[in-house]
Amino acid sequence: MPAPGRTTSQAILDAASRIIESGGLEALTMGAVARAVGVRAPSLYKHVADRSGLIRAVAEQVASELAAAIATGSASDPDPRAAVRAMAQAHRAYVHAHPNCYGLLFAHLLPESMPDAALVARVGLPIVDRMEELVGPGRALEAARTLVAWSHGFVSMELAGAFRLGGDVDAAFRFGVEALLEGVTRVTE
Amino acid sequence: MPAPGRTTSQAILDAASRIIESGGLEALTMGAVARAVGVRAPSLYKHVADRSGLIRAVAEQVASELAAAIATGSASDPDPRAAVRAMAQAHRAYVHAHPNCYGLLFAHLLPESMPDAALVARVGLPIVDRMEELVGPGRALEAARTLVAWSHGFVSMELAGAFRLGGDVDAAFRFGVEALLEGVTRVTE
DNA sequence: ACCTGAACACCGTTCAAGT
DNA sequence: ACCTGAACACCGTTCAAGT
């Protein structure tokens, strides 16, 4: 009779995300993951190659979820400016909800822990699409990169505590989106 | 007779930066640092509280060096736009030279490993100063934050390999600076 | 076929003993 | 006064032995 399998790769992945989110990457020990799924550490190696592979799996799940969140944020609005605003807000909201897991996409880890580049690249595609309506196909990639870089940088500095002193951070984010929209359309004219 | 002291805090700090820069944070073991300064691991604890404290010391040195690099990049030019361009280039050049150490400023590490917030805040001061000439004192902080967020985000995505496909990355950075300058001055008018 | 205790190499940290 | 070997607790990973 084939054995039932006391845990699953998905359960392990979910436990790993939760542990990273609540305690940071240092809290992700094979023992902690094993305990969370009700098994002993050696059994995890039936489902994941090693700790680095587990980190990469979490990072790739983050890339997928973030891509979905951003795509949803742009779906409905016919006005490309409004769509860009919504996508930037969706980006920021996702990072606020999963700061430690989001950090995996930009941590300087071992190559084995880095998510597949093509998967990460897909996150920005809907932004390129809507930017095209604003600046034309020749400049859309550059304009989208400028906006995404700013949005990533803003949220990453915000979470690092760089904006602790002074001001309404939400308003600063909205200010930034308008400045970026104004800038990329003016400079490309 | 007082003992001479076979190593110094500065030698330990320098060794730690080199190790992080060449092998990432995982390569920073107390044994590796000890070997680099010609001593055994337990002796390091005469100079640093623990591994977290050593990481924080490296991060704080990075903040100081980066602040100096950016301040120097703006010193001479009377044109605020040219100064902002130079500071952004200085920021990017510093990060390219020390990518792994720069990453410490934004890694989600234990609180004991995070650099002093006031020290990090000082990095952006010269940018606020020169922005004030462009957008006035009321909007200078917001405008500087927008530029710094974009610059940080751009370089951090660049190093994460997000710009691997397509295009002249140097030109994209210059494009971004112009878009930001245009954007923050237009929106604040 | 899956699970696990035991084992191994490694790491951070402490401390009594050396000089 | 500084340095270190030995020790401890912990971690990732392997594997032979269990069921």
Short mmCIF file of C-alpha atoms (C1' of nucleotides) in Angstrom, two decimals:
data_model
loop_
_atom_site.label_atom_id
_atom_site.label_comp_id
_atom_site.label_asym_id
_atom_site.label_seq_id
_atom_site.Cartn_x
_atom_site.Cartn_y
_atom_site.Cartn_z
CA MET A 1 0.00 0.00 0.00
CA PRO A 2 1.45 3.40 -1.02
CA ALA A 3 2.13 5.75 1.85
CA PRO A 4 -0.23 8.76 2.17
CA GLY A 5 2.35 11.55 2.61
CA ARG A 6 2.04 13.44 5.83
CA THR A 7 2.60 16.90 4.31
CA THR A 8 2.64 18.62 0.91
CA SER A 9 4.94 20.99 -0.95
CA GLN A 10 2.24 23.65 -0.80
CA ALA A 11 1.87 23.35 2.98
CA ILE A 12 5.64 23.69 3.32
CA LEU A 13 5.68 26.73 1.05
CA ASP A 14 2.86 28.41 2.97
CA ALA A 15 4.54 27.73 6.31
CA ALA A 16 7.80 29.16 4.97
CA SER A 17 6.08 32.39 3.83
CA ARG A 18 4.40 32.80 7.18
CA ILE A 19 7.66 32.25 9.06
CA ILE A 20 9.60 34.71 6.88
CA GLU A 21 6.83 37.27 7.13
CA SER A 22 6.61 37.11 10.90
CA GLY A 23 10.25 36.65 11.84
CA GLY A 24 12.41 37.53 8.87
CA LEU A 25 14.65 35.25 6.87
CA GLU A 26 16.74 34.32 9.92
CA ALA A 27 13.66 32.74 11.49
CA LEU A 28 13.33 30.37 8.53
CA THR A 29 14.98 27.24 9.93
CA MET A 30 14.19 23.80 8.59
CA GLY A 31 13.18 22.86 12.12
CA ALA A 32 10.65 25.70 12.35
CA VAL A 33 9.12 24.78 8.99
CA ALA A 34 8.96 21.11 9.97
CA ARG A 35 7.24 21.93 13.25
CA ALA A 36 4.71 24.14 11.43
CA VAL A 37 3.67 21.31 9.11
CA GLY A 38 3.81 18.59 11.76
CA VAL A 39 6.81 16.61 10.63
CA ARG A 40 10.56 16.29 11.38
CA ALA A 41 13.17 18.32 9.56
CA PRO A 42 14.64 15.49 7.46
CA SER A 43 11.24 14.79 5.91
CA LEU A 44 11.19 18.22 4.25
CA TYR A 45 13.89 17.05 1.86
CA LYS A 46 11.33 14.85 0.11
CA HIS A 47 9.64 18.05 -1.07
CA VAL A 48 12.38 20.69 -1.37
CA ALA A 49 15.98 20.38 -2.47
CA ASP A 50 17.33 22.44 0.40
CA ARG A 51 16.77 25.67 2.33
CA SER A 52 17.92 27.81 -0.63
CA GLY A 53 15.38 26.12 -2.88
CA LEU A 54 12.66 26.80 -0.34
CA ILE A 55 13.59 30.48 -0.24
CA ARG A 56 13.49 30.61 -4.03
CA ALA A 57 10.05 28.99 -4.07
CA VAL A 58 8.73 31.66 -1.68
CA ALA A 59 10.30 34.42 -3.79
CA GLU A 60 8.70 33.05 -6.94
CA GLN A 61 5.31 32.86 -5.26
CA VAL A 62 5.74 36.51 -4.27
CA ALA A 63 6.52 37.47 -7.87
CA SER A 64 3.37 35.71 -9.09
CA GLU A 65 1.13 37.25 -6.45
CA LEU A 66 2.57 40.71 -7.02
CA ALA A 67 2.10 40.42 -10.77
CA ALA A 68 -1.52 39.44 -10.22
CA ALA A 69 -2.12 42.29 -7.75
CA ILE A 70 -0.72 44.87 -10.16
CA ALA A 71 -2.56 43.48 -13.17
CA THR A 72 -5.84 43.59 -11.24
CA GLY A 73 -5.16 47.18 -10.20
CA SER A 74 -5.11 48.27 -13.84
CA ALA A 75 -7.79 46.16 -15.42
CA SER A 76 -10.86 48.32 -15.45
CA ASP A 77 -9.91 51.96 -15.95
CA PRO A 78 -9.98 53.30 -19.51
CA ASP A 79 -7.85 56.33 -18.52
CA PRO A 80 -4.19 55.30 -18.64
CA ARG A 81 -3.21 57.90 -16.01
CA ALA A 82 -5.78 56.53 -13.59
CA ALA A 83 -4.61 53.00 -14.37
CA VAL A 84 -1.00 53.89 -13.61
CA ARG A 85 -2.06 55.48 -10.32
CA ALA A 86 -4.03 52.35 -9.43
CA MET A 87 -1.12 50.03 -10.30
CA ALA A 88 1.29 52.05 -8.19
CA GLN A 89 -1.14 51.92 -5.26
CA ALA A 90 -1.59 48.16 -5.76
CA HIS A 91 2.19 47.72 -5.72
CA ARG A 92 2.51 49.69 -2.49
CA ALA A 93 -0.39 47.86 -0.87
CA TYR A 94 1.08 44.45 -1.68
CA VAL A 95 4.46 45.37 -0.23
CA HIS A 96 2.87 46.73 2.94
CA ALA A 97 1.01 43.44 3.34
CA HIS A 98 4.10 41.24 2.76
CA PRO A 99 7.18 43.35 3.48
CA ASN A 100 9.59 40.57 4.43
CA CYS A 101 8.61 38.27 1.58
CA TYR A 102 8.76 41.15 -0.92
CA GLY A 103 12.29 41.83 0.29
CA LEU A 104 13.35 38.43 -1.08
CA LEU A 105 13.07 39.80 -4.62
CA PHE A 106 15.85 42.32 -3.94
CA ALA A 107 17.97 40.66 -1.25
CA HIS A 108 21.49 39.82 -2.32
CA LEU A 109 21.24 36.11 -1.62
CA LEU A 110 22.93 33.07 -3.09
CA PRO A 111 22.07 32.56 -6.79
CA GLU A 112 20.19 29.38 -5.85
CA SER A 113 17.79 31.48 -3.79
CA MET A 114 16.99 34.04 -6.49
CA PRO A 115 13.66 33.73 -8.30
CA ASP A 116 13.48 33.04 -12.01
CA ALA A 117 14.22 36.29 -13.87
CA ALA A 118 11.46 35.82 -16.47
CA LEU A 119 8.90 35.50 -13.69
CA VAL A 120 10.04 38.73 -12.06
CA ALA A 121 10.10 40.52 -15.40
CA ARG A 122 6.41 39.74 -15.91
CA VAL A 123 5.47 41.89 -12.90
CA GLY A 124 5.99 45.11 -14.90
CA LEU A 125 4.25 44.13 -18.14
CA PRO A 126 0.83 45.71 -17.47
CA ILE A 127 2.58 48.95 -16.54
CA VAL A 128 4.45 48.97 -19.85
CA ASP A 129 1.13 48.38 -21.64
CA ARG A 130 -0.63 51.34 -20.09
CA MET A 131 2.44 53.59 -20.35
CA GLU A 132 2.39 52.96 -24.08
CA GLU A 133 -0.86 54.86 -24.30
CA LEU A 134 0.81 57.85 -22.63
CA VAL A 135 4.26 58.02 -24.24
CA GLY A 136 4.05 55.80 -27.32
CA PRO A 137 5.62 52.40 -27.98
CA GLY A 138 9.19 53.70 -28.37
CA ARG A 139 9.40 55.12 -24.84
CA ALA A 140 6.98 52.88 -22.96
CA LEU A 141 9.60 50.51 -21.54
CA GLU A 142 11.78 53.34 -20.28
CA ALA A 143 8.84 55.21 -18.78
CA ALA A 144 7.52 52.08 -17.06
CA ARG A 145 10.95 51.33 -15.61
CA THR A 146 11.17 54.86 -14.27
CA LEU A 147 7.81 54.56 -12.56
CA VAL A 148 8.46 51.06 -11.17
CA ALA A 149 11.92 52.04 -9.92
CA TRP A 150 10.44 55.01 -8.09
CA SER A 151 7.58 53.00 -6.62
CA HIS A 152 9.89 50.20 -5.47
CA GLY A 153 12.36 52.70 -4.05
CA PHE A 154 9.69 54.68 -2.24
CA VAL A 155 8.16 51.68 -0.52
CA SER A 156 11.49 50.11 0.25
CA MET A 157 12.73 53.32 1.90
CA GLU A 158 9.43 53.72 3.69
CA LEU A 159 9.74 50.22 5.19
CA ALA A 160 13.38 50.83 6.08
CA GLY A 161 12.16 53.74 8.19
CA ALA A 162 13.69 56.43 6.00
CA PHE A 163 10.52 58.55 6.10
CA ARG A 164 10.11 58.40 9.86
CA LEU A 165 10.58 62.11 10.29
CA GLY A 166 7.98 64.43 8.99
CA GLY A 167 5.08 64.56 6.63
CA ASP A 168 2.16 62.60 5.30
CA VAL A 169 3.66 59.54 3.63
CA ASP A 170 0.47 58.71 1.71
CA ALA A 171 0.41 62.23 0.30
CA ALA A 172 4.10 61.95 -0.60
CA PHE A 173 3.35 58.78 -2.55
CA ARG A 174 0.52 60.47 -4.46
CA PHE A 175 2.78 63.47 -5.10
CA GLY A 176 5.41 61.13 -6.50
CA VAL A 177 3.01 59.41 -8.88
CA GLU A 178 1.90 62.77 -10.28
CA ALA A 179 5.49 63.99 -10.62
CA LEU A 180 6.45 60.80 -12.42
CA LEU A 181 3.45 60.94 -14.76
CA GLU A 182 4.17 64.57 -15.52
CA GLY A 183 7.88 63.90 -15.97
CA VAL A 184 7.73 60.89 -18.27
CA THR A 185 5.14 62.46 -20.54
CA ARG A 186 6.90 65.87 -20.75
CA VAL A 187 10.40 64.51 -21.31
CA THR A 188 9.30 62.18 -24.10
CA GLU A 189 7.37 64.85 -26.01
CA MET B 1 53.34 45.49 31.04
CA PRO B 2 50.05 46.17 29.15
CA ALA B 3 49.36 43.81 26.26
CA PRO B 4 49.70 45.30 22.77
CA GLY B 5 46.42 44.10 21.22
CA ARG B 6 46.84 41.89 18.20
CA THR B 7 44.05 43.49 16.15
CA THR B 8 41.87 46.63 16.12
CA SER B 9 38.19 47.42 15.77
CA GLN B 10 38.93 49.17 12.49
CA ALA B 11 40.77 46.16 11.05
CA ILE B 12 37.81 43.97 12.03
CA LEU B 13 35.36 46.41 10.44
CA ASP B 14 37.35 46.56 7.20
CA ALA B 15 37.64 42.79 7.03
CA ALA B 16 33.90 42.48 7.58
CA SER B 17 33.12 44.90 4.72
CA ARG B 18 35.43 43.04 2.37
CA ILE B 19 33.89 39.68 3.27
CA ILE B 20 30.31 40.95 2.84
CA GLU B 21 31.20 42.65 -0.41
CA SER B 22 32.84 39.57 -1.92
CA GLY B 23 30.62 36.81 -0.59
CA GLY B 24 27.40 38.33 0.69
CA LEU B 25 26.13 38.44 4.25
CA GLU B 26 26.12 34.63 4.55
CA ALA B 27 29.88 34.65 4.09
CA LEU B 28 30.29 36.84 7.16
CA THR B 29 31.15 34.25 9.81
CA MET B 30 33.08 35.16 12.92
CA GLY B 31 35.64 32.56 11.90
CA ALA B 32 36.19 34.19 8.50
CA VAL B 33 36.62 37.63 10.07
CA ALA B 34 39.01 36.25 12.67
CA ARG B 35 41.12 34.51 10.01
CA ALA B 36 41.26 37.76 7.97
CA VAL B 37 42.67 39.73 10.91
CA GLY B 38 44.96 36.94 12.15
CA VAL B 39 43.24 35.99 15.38
CA ARG B 40 40.82 33.35 16.70
CA ALA B 41 37.06 33.89 16.73
CA PRO B 42 36.63 34.37 20.50
CA SER B 43 39.07 37.31 20.45
CA LEU B 44 36.71 39.33 18.24
CA TYR B 45 34.37 39.71 21.20
CA LYS B 46 36.86 42.11 22.80
CA HIS B 47 36.04 44.57 20.00
CA VAL B 48 32.45 43.86 18.93
CA ALA B 49 29.43 42.86 20.98
CA ASP B 50 28.37 40.12 18.57
CA ARG B 51 27.81 39.39 14.88
CA SER B 52 24.74 41.66 14.73
CA GLY B 53 26.75 44.55 16.12
CA LEU B 54 29.43 43.95 13.52
CA ILE B 55 26.84 44.06 10.75
CA ARG B 56 25.46 47.31 12.16
CA ALA B 57 28.94 48.83 12.26
CA VAL B 58 29.43 48.00 8.57
CA ALA B 59 26.02 49.45 7.71
CA GLU B 60 26.82 52.67 9.56
CA GLN B 61 30.15 52.99 7.79
CA VAL B 62 28.29 52.60 4.49
CA ALA B 63 25.86 55.38 5.46
CA SER B 64 28.78 57.71 6.26
CA GLU B 65 30.68 56.94 3.07
CA LEU B 66 27.57 57.31 0.95
CA ALA B 67 26.70 60.64 2.56
CA ALA B 68 30.22 61.86 1.81
CA ALA B 69 30.11 60.64 -1.80
CA ILE B 70 26.80 62.38 -2.45
CA ALA B 71 27.85 65.61 -0.73
CA THR B 72 31.02 65.71 -2.81
CA GLY B 73 29.02 65.12 -5.99
CA SER B 74 27.10 68.34 -5.41
CA ALA B 75 29.72 70.69 -4.00
CA SER B 76 30.95 72.70 -6.92
CA ASP B 77 28.13 73.27 -9.39
CA PRO B 78 26.18 76.53 -9.06
CA ASP B 79 23.35 75.17 -11.22
CA PRO B 80 20.99 73.17 -8.96
CA ARG B 81 19.85 70.95 -11.85
CA ALA B 82 23.44 70.00 -12.64
CA ALA B 83 24.08 69.40 -8.93
CA VAL B 84 21.09 67.07 -8.67
CA ARG B 85 22.29 65.15 -11.74
CA ALA B 86 25.75 64.84 -10.19
CA MET B 87 24.40 63.65 -6.84
CA ALA B 88 22.25 61.01 -8.52
CA GLN B 89 25.27 59.79 -10.50
CA ALA B 90 27.37 59.75 -7.32
CA HIS B 91 24.71 57.70 -5.57
CA ARG B 92 24.61 55.19 -8.41
CA ALA B 93 28.40 54.99 -8.62
CA TYR B 94 28.73 54.29 -4.91
CA VAL B 95 26.16 51.50 -5.02
CA HIS B 96 27.86 49.92 -8.04
CA ALA B 97 31.15 49.95 -6.15
CA HIS B 98 29.68 48.43 -2.93
CA PRO B 99 26.46 46.61 -3.87
CA ASN B 100 26.39 44.08 -1.05
CA CYS B 101 27.29 46.55 1.68
CA TYR B 102 24.77 49.08 0.36
CA GLY B 103 22.13 46.36 0.59
CA LEU B 104 22.57 46.34 4.36
CA LEU B 105 20.77 49.69 4.58
CA PHE B 106 17.57 48.14 3.22
CA ALA B 107 17.78 44.50 4.27
CA HIS B 108 15.10 43.39 6.71
CA LEU B 109 17.49 42.27 9.43
CA LEU B 110 17.22 42.07 13.19
CA PRO B 111 16.80 45.51 14.82
CA GLU B 112 20.26 45.13 16.40
CA SER B 113 21.77 45.04 12.91
CA MET B 114 20.07 48.16 11.60
CA PRO B 115 22.14 51.36 11.36
CA ASP B 116 21.26 54.43 13.40
CA ALA B 117 18.33 56.19 11.72
CA ALA B 118 19.75 59.69 12.15
CA LEU B 119 22.92 58.65 10.35
CA VAL B 120 20.96 57.28 7.41
CA ALA B 121 18.77 60.37 7.30
CA ARG B 122 21.83 62.56 6.81
CA VAL B 123 22.55 60.94 3.43
CA GLY B 124 19.77 62.90 1.75
CA LEU B 125 20.42 66.34 3.26
CA PRO B 126 22.50 67.84 0.42
CA ILE B 127 19.81 66.75 -2.03
CA VAL B 128 17.15 68.56 -0.01
CA ASP B 129 19.36 71.66 0.00
CA ARG B 130 19.76 71.83 -3.76
CA MET B 131 16.13 70.85 -4.42
CA GLU B 132 15.11 73.86 -2.37
CA GLU B 133 16.58 76.10 -5.07
CA LEU B 134 14.35 74.37 -7.63
CA VAL B 135 11.00 73.97 -5.86
CA GLY B 136 11.19 76.24 -2.81
CA PRO B 137 11.48 75.35 0.87
CA GLY B 138 7.90 74.09 1.23
CA ARG B 139 8.30 71.28 -1.31
CA ALA B 140 12.02 70.56 -1.07
CA LEU B 141 11.73 67.58 1.26
CA GLU B 142 9.03 65.93 -0.80
CA ALA B 143 10.90 66.53 -4.05
CA ALA B 144 14.17 65.20 -2.62
CA ARG B 145 12.44 62.09 -1.32
CA THR B 146 10.92 61.49 -4.74
CA LEU B 147 14.31 61.73 -6.42
CA VAL B 148 16.11 59.60 -3.83
CA ALA B 149 13.39 56.96 -3.90
CA TRP B 150 13.67 56.72 -7.66
CA SER B 151 17.45 56.62 -7.63
CA HIS B 152 17.54 53.95 -4.93
CA GLY B 153 14.86 51.94 -6.69
CA PHE B 154 16.55 52.17 -10.06
CA VAL B 155 19.93 50.98 -8.83
CA SER B 156 18.46 48.32 -6.60
CA MET B 157 16.43 46.90 -9.50
CA GLU B 158 19.43 47.18 -11.77
CA LEU B 159 21.55 45.13 -9.36
CA ALA B 160 18.76 42.61 -8.89
CA GLY B 161 18.95 41.99 -12.64
CA ALA B 162 15.58 43.52 -13.44
CA PHE B 163 16.96 45.48 -16.41
CA ARG B 164 18.74 42.54 -17.98
CA LEU B 165 16.60 42.59 -21.09
CA GLY B 166 16.91 45.45 -23.46
CA GLY B 167 18.23 48.94 -23.64
CA ASP B 168 21.04 51.19 -22.53
CA VAL B 169 20.85 51.28 -18.74
CA ASP B 170 23.05 54.37 -18.43
CA ALA B 171 20.76 56.23 -20.81
CA ALA B 172 17.73 55.02 -18.87
CA PHE B 173 19.22 56.46 -15.69
CA ARG B 174 19.85 59.82 -17.36
CA PHE B 175 16.32 59.75 -18.78
CA GLY B 176 14.99 59.10 -15.28
CA VAL B 177 16.86 62.04 -13.75
CA GLU B 178 15.46 64.39 -16.39
CA ALA B 179 11.94 63.04 -15.96
CA LEU B 180 12.17 63.48 -12.20
CA LEU B 181 13.57 67.01 -12.45
CA GLU B 182 10.86 67.92 -14.91
CA GLY B 183 8.18 66.25 -12.82
CA VAL B 184 8.99 67.70 -9.41
CA THR B 185 9.35 71.25 -10.75
CA ARG B 186 6.16 71.12 -12.86
CA VAL B 187 3.95 69.53 -10.22
CA THR B 188 5.00 72.01 -7.55
CA GLU B 189 4.41 75.09 -9.68
"C1'" DA C 1 7.25 4.49 0.04
"C1'" DC C 2 7.62 7.65 3.38
"C1'" DC C 3 9.36 8.96 8.04
"C1'" DT C 4 12.89 9.62 11.58
"C1'" DG C 5 16.79 9.17 15.16
"C1'" DA C 6 21.39 9.48 15.03
"C1'" DA C 7 25.27 11.42 13.22
"C1'" DC C 8 28.39 14.96 10.99
"C1'" DA C 9 30.18 19.36 9.91
"C1'" DC C 10 29.52 23.95 10.94
"C1'" DC C 11 28.36 28.25 13.41
"C1'" DG C 12 27.88 31.90 17.36
"C1'" DT C 13 29.10 32.55 21.88
"C1'" DT C 14 30.97 31.79 26.68
"C1'" DC C 15 34.51 30.97 29.89
"C1'" DA C 16 38.15 28.99 32.47
"C1'" DA C 17 42.85 28.47 31.79
"C1'" DG C 18 46.97 30.00 29.82
"C1'" DT C 19 50.81 33.69 28.86
"C1'" DA D 1 45.48 42.42 29.89
"C1'" DC D 2 44.72 40.02 26.06
"C1'" DC D 3 44.35 35.46 23.72
"C1'" DT D 4 42.56 30.77 23.05
"C1'" DG D 5 41.11 25.69 23.41
"C1'" DA D 6 37.35 23.48 24.91
"C1'" DA D 7 32.66 23.33 25.47
"C1'" DC D 8 27.60 24.22 24.57
"C1'" DA D 9 23.54 24.99 21.98
"C1'" DC D 10 22.02 25.29 17.50
"C1'" DC D 11 21.58 24.60 12.45
"C1'" DG D 12 21.54 22.21 7.61
"C1'" DT D 13 21.92 17.92 5.67
"C1'" DT D 14 22.64 12.82 5.05
"C1'" DC D 15 21.53 8.14 5.69
"C1'" DA D 16 20.72 3.75 7.65
"C1'" DA D 17 17.12 1.76 10.07
"C1'" DG D 18 12.43 1.53 11.08
"C1'" DT D 19 7.23 1.02 9.71
#
